[in-house]
Every structure is written in structure tokens, then in C-alpha cells.
CSV table of C-alpha atoms and ligand atoms in Angstrom, one decimal:
chain,number,residue,atom,x,y,z
A,1,UNK,CA,-27.0,89.0,43.9
A,2,UNK,CA,-30.7,88.1,43.7
A,3,UNK,CA,-31.5,86.1,40.6
A,4,UNK,CA,-34.9,86.0,38.7
A,5,UNK,CA,-36.7,82.7,39.5
A,6,UNK,CA,-39.4,80.6,37.9
A,7,UNK,CA,-42.7,79.9,39.7
A,8,UNK,CA,-44.3,76.5,40.1
A,9,UNK,CA,-47.9,76.5,41.3
A,10,UNK,CA,-48.0,73.0,42.7
A,11,UNK,CA,-51.8,72.9,43.0
A,12,UNK,CA,-52.6,74.0,39.4
A,13,UNK,CA,-49.4,72.7,37.9
A,14,UNK,CA,-48.7,76.0,36.3
A,15,UNK,CA,-45.1,76.9,35.5
A,16,UNK,CA,-44.1,80.5,34.7
A,17,UNK,CA,-41.2,82.8,34.8
A,18,UNK,CA,-37.6,82.6,33.7
A,19,UNK,CA,-36.4,79.8,31.5
A,20,UNK,CA,-39.9,78.4,31.0
A,21,UNK,CA,-41.0,77.4,27.5
A,22,UNK,CA,-44.3,75.8,26.2
A,23,UNK,CA,-45.1,73.4,23.5
A,24,UNK,CA,-48.4,72.1,22.3
A,25,UNK,CA,-49.6,69.0,20.3
A,26,UNK,CA,-52.9,69.3,18.5
A,27,UNK,CA,-54.8,66.6,16.7
A,28,UNK,CA,-53.2,67.6,13.4
A,29,UNK,CA,-49.7,66.9,14.9
A,30,UNK,CA,-50.7,63.4,16.0
A,31,UNK,CA,-50.8,61.3,12.8
A,32,UNK,CA,-50.8,57.5,13.4
A,33,UNK,CA,-50.9,57.9,17.1
A,34,UNK,CA,-54.6,56.9,17.7
A,35,UNK,CA,-56.1,53.6,16.4
A,36,UNK,CA,-58.9,55.3,14.4
A,37,UNK,CA,-56.9,57.4,12.0
A,38,UNK,CA,-60.0,58.1,9.8
A,39,UNK,CA,-61.8,59.5,12.8
A,40,UNK,CA,-58.8,61.7,13.7
A,41,UNK,CA,-58.8,63.1,10.2
A,42,UNK,CA,-62.5,63.9,10.5
A,43,UNK,CA,-61.9,65.9,13.7
A,44,UNK,CA,-60.6,69.5,14.0
A,45,UNK,CA,-56.8,69.4,13.4
A,46,UNK,CA,-56.5,72.5,15.6
A,47,UNK,CA,-58.0,70.8,18.7
A,48,UNK,CA,-55.4,70.8,21.4
A,49,UNK,CA,-54.6,67.4,22.9
A,50,UNK,CA,-51.8,68.3,25.3
A,51,UNK,CA,-49.3,71.0,26.3
A,52,UNK,CA,-46.0,70.7,28.0
A,53,UNK,CA,-44.4,73.5,30.1
A,54,UNK,CA,-40.7,73.1,30.6
A,55,UNK,CA,-38.1,74.8,32.8
A,56,UNK,CA,-34.7,74.6,31.2
A,57,UNK,CA,-32.0,76.3,33.1
A,58,UNK,CA,-29.0,74.3,32.0
A,59,UNK,CA,-29.5,73.0,28.4
A,60,UNK,CA,-29.0,69.4,27.2
A,61,UNK,CA,-25.9,68.6,29.2
A,62,UNK,CA,-24.7,65.5,30.9
A,63,UNK,CA,-25.6,65.8,34.6
A,64,UNK,CA,-28.3,68.4,34.0
A,65,UNK,CA,-32.0,68.2,34.8
A,66,UNK,CA,-35.2,69.4,33.2
A,67,UNK,CA,-38.4,70.0,35.1
A,68,UNK,CA,-41.8,70.0,33.3
A,69,UNK,CA,-45.6,69.8,33.6
A,70,UNK,CA,-47.8,68.0,31.0
A,71,UNK,CA,-51.4,69.0,30.6
A,72,UNK,CA,-53.4,66.3,28.7
A,73,UNK,CA,-56.9,67.6,27.9
A,74,UNK,CA,-60.0,65.4,28.2
A,75,UNK,CA,-61.3,63.9,25.0
A,76,UNK,CA,-61.3,60.9,22.7
A,77,UNK,CA,-60.6,59.9,19.1
A,78,UNK,CA,-63.3,57.4,18.5
A,79,UNK,CA,-63.3,55.4,21.7
A,80,UNK,CA,-59.6,56.0,22.5
A,81,UNK,CA,-58.8,58.6,25.2
A,82,UNK,CA,-56.5,61.6,24.5
A,83,UNK,CA,-52.9,60.7,25.3
A,84,UNK,CA,-49.3,61.8,24.7
A,85,UNK,CA,-47.3,60.5,21.7
A,86,UNK,CA,-45.1,58.5,24.2
A,87,UNK,CA,-41.4,57.9,23.8
A,88,UNK,CA,-38.3,56.0,24.9
A,89,UNK,CA,-35.5,58.3,25.9
A,90,UNK,CA,-32.9,58.6,23.2
A,91,UNK,CA,-30.3,57.8,25.7
A,92,UNK,CA,-32.0,54.6,26.8
A,93,UNK,CA,-30.6,54.4,30.3
A,94,UNK,CA,-32.1,57.8,31.4
A,95,UNK,CA,-34.8,57.5,34.1
A,96,UNK,CA,-37.5,60.0,35.0
A,97,UNK,CA,-40.0,60.9,37.8
A,98,UNK,CA,-43.6,61.7,37.1
A,99,UNK,CA,-46.2,62.8,39.7
A,100,UNK,CA,-49.9,63.4,39.5
A,101,UNK,CA,-51.0,67.0,40.2
A,102,UNK,CA,-54.7,67.0,39.1
A,103,UNK,CA,-57.1,65.0,37.0
A,104,UNK,CA,-57.1,61.2,36.6
A,105,UNK,CA,-55.5,59.0,34.1
A,106,UNK,CA,-53.1,56.2,33.4
A,107,UNK,CA,-49.3,55.9,32.8
A,108,UNK,CA,-48.4,53.2,30.3
A,109,UNK,CA,-44.9,51.8,30.8
A,110,UNK,CA,-43.5,49.5,28.1
A,111,UNK,CA,-40.1,47.8,28.1
A,112,UNK,CA,-38.1,47.0,24.9
A,113,UNK,CA,-39.6,43.6,24.7
A,114,UNK,CA,-43.0,45.4,24.4
A,115,UNK,CA,-44.2,44.2,27.8
A,116,UNK,CA,-46.6,46.8,29.2
A,117,UNK,CA,-47.4,47.8,32.8
A,118,UNK,CA,-50.0,50.4,33.7
A,119,UNK,CA,-50.0,52.8,36.8
A,120,UNK,CA,-53.0,54.9,37.9
A,121,UNK,CA,-52.2,58.6,37.9
A,122,UNK,CA,-54.1,60.9,40.4
A,123,UNK,CA,-53.3,63.9,42.6
A,124,UNK,CA,-50.3,62.8,44.7
A,125,UNK,CA,-49.4,59.6,42.8
A,126,UNK,CA,-45.7,59.2,42.3
A,127,UNK,CA,-44.2,57.3,39.4
A,128,UNK,CA,-40.6,56.2,38.8
A,129,UNK,CA,-39.9,55.5,35.2
A,130,UNK,CA,-36.7,53.5,34.9
A,131,UNK,CA,-34.3,53.8,31.9
A,132,UNK,CA,-35.2,51.6,28.9
A,133,UNK,CA,-38.9,52.1,29.5
A,134,UNK,CA,-41.3,53.9,27.1
A,135,UNK,CA,-43.9,56.1,28.8
A,136,UNK,CA,-47.2,57.6,27.7
A,137,UNK,CA,-49.9,59.5,29.6
A,138,UNK,CA,-53.6,58.7,29.0
A,139,UNK,CA,-56.4,61.0,30.3
A,140,UNK,CA,-59.3,58.8,31.3
A,141,UNK,CA,-61.1,61.6,33.2
A,142,UNK,CA,-63.3,64.6,32.4
A,143,UNK,CA,-60.9,67.3,33.3
A,144,UNK,CA,-57.2,67.9,32.3
A,145,UNK,CA,-54.7,65.4,33.5
A,146,UNK,CA,-51.8,67.5,34.9
A,147,UNK,CA,-48.6,65.7,35.6
A,148,UNK,CA,-45.2,66.9,36.8
A,149,UNK,CA,-42.0,65.5,35.6
A,150,UNK,CA,-38.2,65.7,36.2
A,151,UNK,CA,-35.6,64.0,33.9
A,152,UNK,CA,-32.0,64.1,32.9
A,153,UNK,CA,-31.6,67.0,30.4
A,154,UNK,CA,-29.5,64.9,28.1
A,155,UNK,CA,-32.1,62.1,27.9
A,156,UNK,CA,-33.6,63.2,24.5
A,157,UNK,CA,-36.7,61.6,22.9
A,158,UNK,CA,-37.0,58.7,20.6
A,159,UNK,CA,-40.5,59.0,19.1
A,160,UNK,CA,-39.7,56.9,16.0
A,161,UNK,CA,-40.0,53.4,17.6
A,162,UNK,CA,-43.3,54.3,19.1
A,163,UNK,CA,-44.5,55.9,15.9
A,164,UNK,CA,-43.6,52.7,14.0
A,165,UNK,CA,-44.9,50.0,16.4
A,166,UNK,CA,-47.0,51.8,19.0
A,167,UNK,CA,-47.5,50.6,22.5
A,168,UNK,CA,-48.6,47.0,23.0
A,169,UNK,CA,-51.8,48.1,24.7
A,170,UNK,CA,-54.3,50.9,24.0
A,171,UNK,CA,-56.8,52.4,26.5
A,172,UNK,CA,-60.3,52.6,25.1
A,173,UNK,CA,-63.7,53.6,26.6
A,174,UNK,CA,-66.3,50.9,26.9
A,175,UNK,CA,-69.6,51.5,28.6
A,176,UNK,CA,-68.1,54.6,30.2
A,177,UNK,CA,-65.1,52.7,31.6
A,178,UNK,CA,-61.5,52.5,30.5
A,179,UNK,CA,-60.6,49.0,29.1
A,180,UNK,CA,-57.2,47.7,27.9
A,181,UNK,CA,-57.1,46.5,24.3
A,182,UNK,CA,-54.0,44.4,23.3
A,183,UNK,CA,-52.4,45.3,20.0
B,201,LIG,C1,-39.9,64.0,28.7
B,201,LIG,C2,-41.1,63.7,29.6
B,201,LIG,C3,-42.4,64.6,29.3
B,201,LIG,C4,-43.0,64.3,28.0
B,201,LIG,C5,-44.4,64.9,27.9
B,201,LIG,C6,-45.0,64.8,26.5
B,201,LIG,O1,-39.1,63.1,28.7
B,201,LIG,O2,-39.7,65.1,28.2
B,201,LIG,O3,-41.4,62.4,29.6
B,201,LIG,O4,-42.1,66.0,29.4
B,201,LIG,O5,-42.2,64.8,27.0
B,201,LIG,O6,-45.3,64.3,28.8
B,201,LIG,O7,-45.0,63.5,26.0
B,201,LIG,P1,-44.4,63.2,24.6
B,201,LIG,O8,-42.9,63.7,24.7
B,201,LIG,O9,-44.4,61.7,24.5
B,201,LIG,O10,-45.1,63.9,23.6
B,202,LIG,NI1,-39.6,61.1,29.1
């Protein structure tokens, strides 16, 4: 029997159809994420920072997979580029793939000893995120950074450790260019 399907527009990164849900983070949801908290509080709390579209056809089961697309909008809080909250997976050994669809940005990768690596994200770039590695997307461009992702559906998210200690580097704009600032 023919089943309903979801649609993935691989050029625009648009995910629609069956089993697709959307979530959004606005500036008001992102307390203590950016360095300049005073500036964030001065900005419009309803300003959208990123959206995630997710295809969930199996639920959070061992052996399952989720497929998603993140859209990080262009913008800054003070000199710091818009970015995702970032997380370790709750089940630490769960890995993930990211791939760049449109826009330009950076993927921050941090191990549990807080050692950070950075990969450039651009249309066609492919990123393997091993288990035990925290990951955060930063939009350094002037259009939305759109990134595909596929990960084990039982991975879960641990936001608390990032909320508490942050990443060990931040990406700020200086003279129109991204620079890395150690924390
Ligand atoms: C995941 C993926 C990805 C991520 C989004 C938003 O494990 O679910 O890494 O879908 O959730 O890019 O980033 P945050 O979850 O850090 O807000
Ligand atoms: Ni993840």
C-alpha cells in the first residue's frame, strides 16, 4: 500500500509533510547563551534566532534515527554572531552527521576536556560529529545558515553543561571578520 511521505527540498533545506515538526528559538529563549547578556536583554525578545525542522518517524528508540534541518538566521548580539545553544548528546556516545545546505558559518566542536575545534560550514560541506563532542552552529554570513542533520533518535540533548560553562571559544565579529575569542 502506498504510504504518505515527507518531502525534503535539498536545495532550500525545506522539510515538509508527514511526521515533520518545527521548533524555534528566539532571543528571549536564549538567556546566558551570548557573552553580552545586557545587549540581548535590550534587543527584541521575539526576534527569531533559529528554527529546527525535524522528521520523526520512529520516536526516541534505540536503533532509531532522526533527520532534521537547522536554519540559523543572520544577526549578532553585540559583536557575537547568532548561533545555536549547542549541546552534548544526553547519551554521550551518540554521534551525528551535519551537512551544509546554504549560507556560511562555523561548526564548533568541543570535547569533554573543553578542547575546541572549528569546521567551516558551506553548501556541500560534510561534518562527522563523534560521540562525546558538544556541537554548536554559528552563522557568520549575511543569509540564513541552513544545515542538515541525522542522528540516533535516542541521543537526547544535554543543554545544562553548556548553559553552565559555555564553549571554550566564542566567535565574534571584528573589522567585518569572524575572530575566535578564548573563554
Ligand atoms: C540534534 C542536532 C540538531 C540541533 C539543532 C539546534 O542533536 O538534535 O544536533 O538538530 O538540535 O541544530 O541546536 P540546539 O539543539 O543546540 O539548540
Ligand atoms: Ni546533536
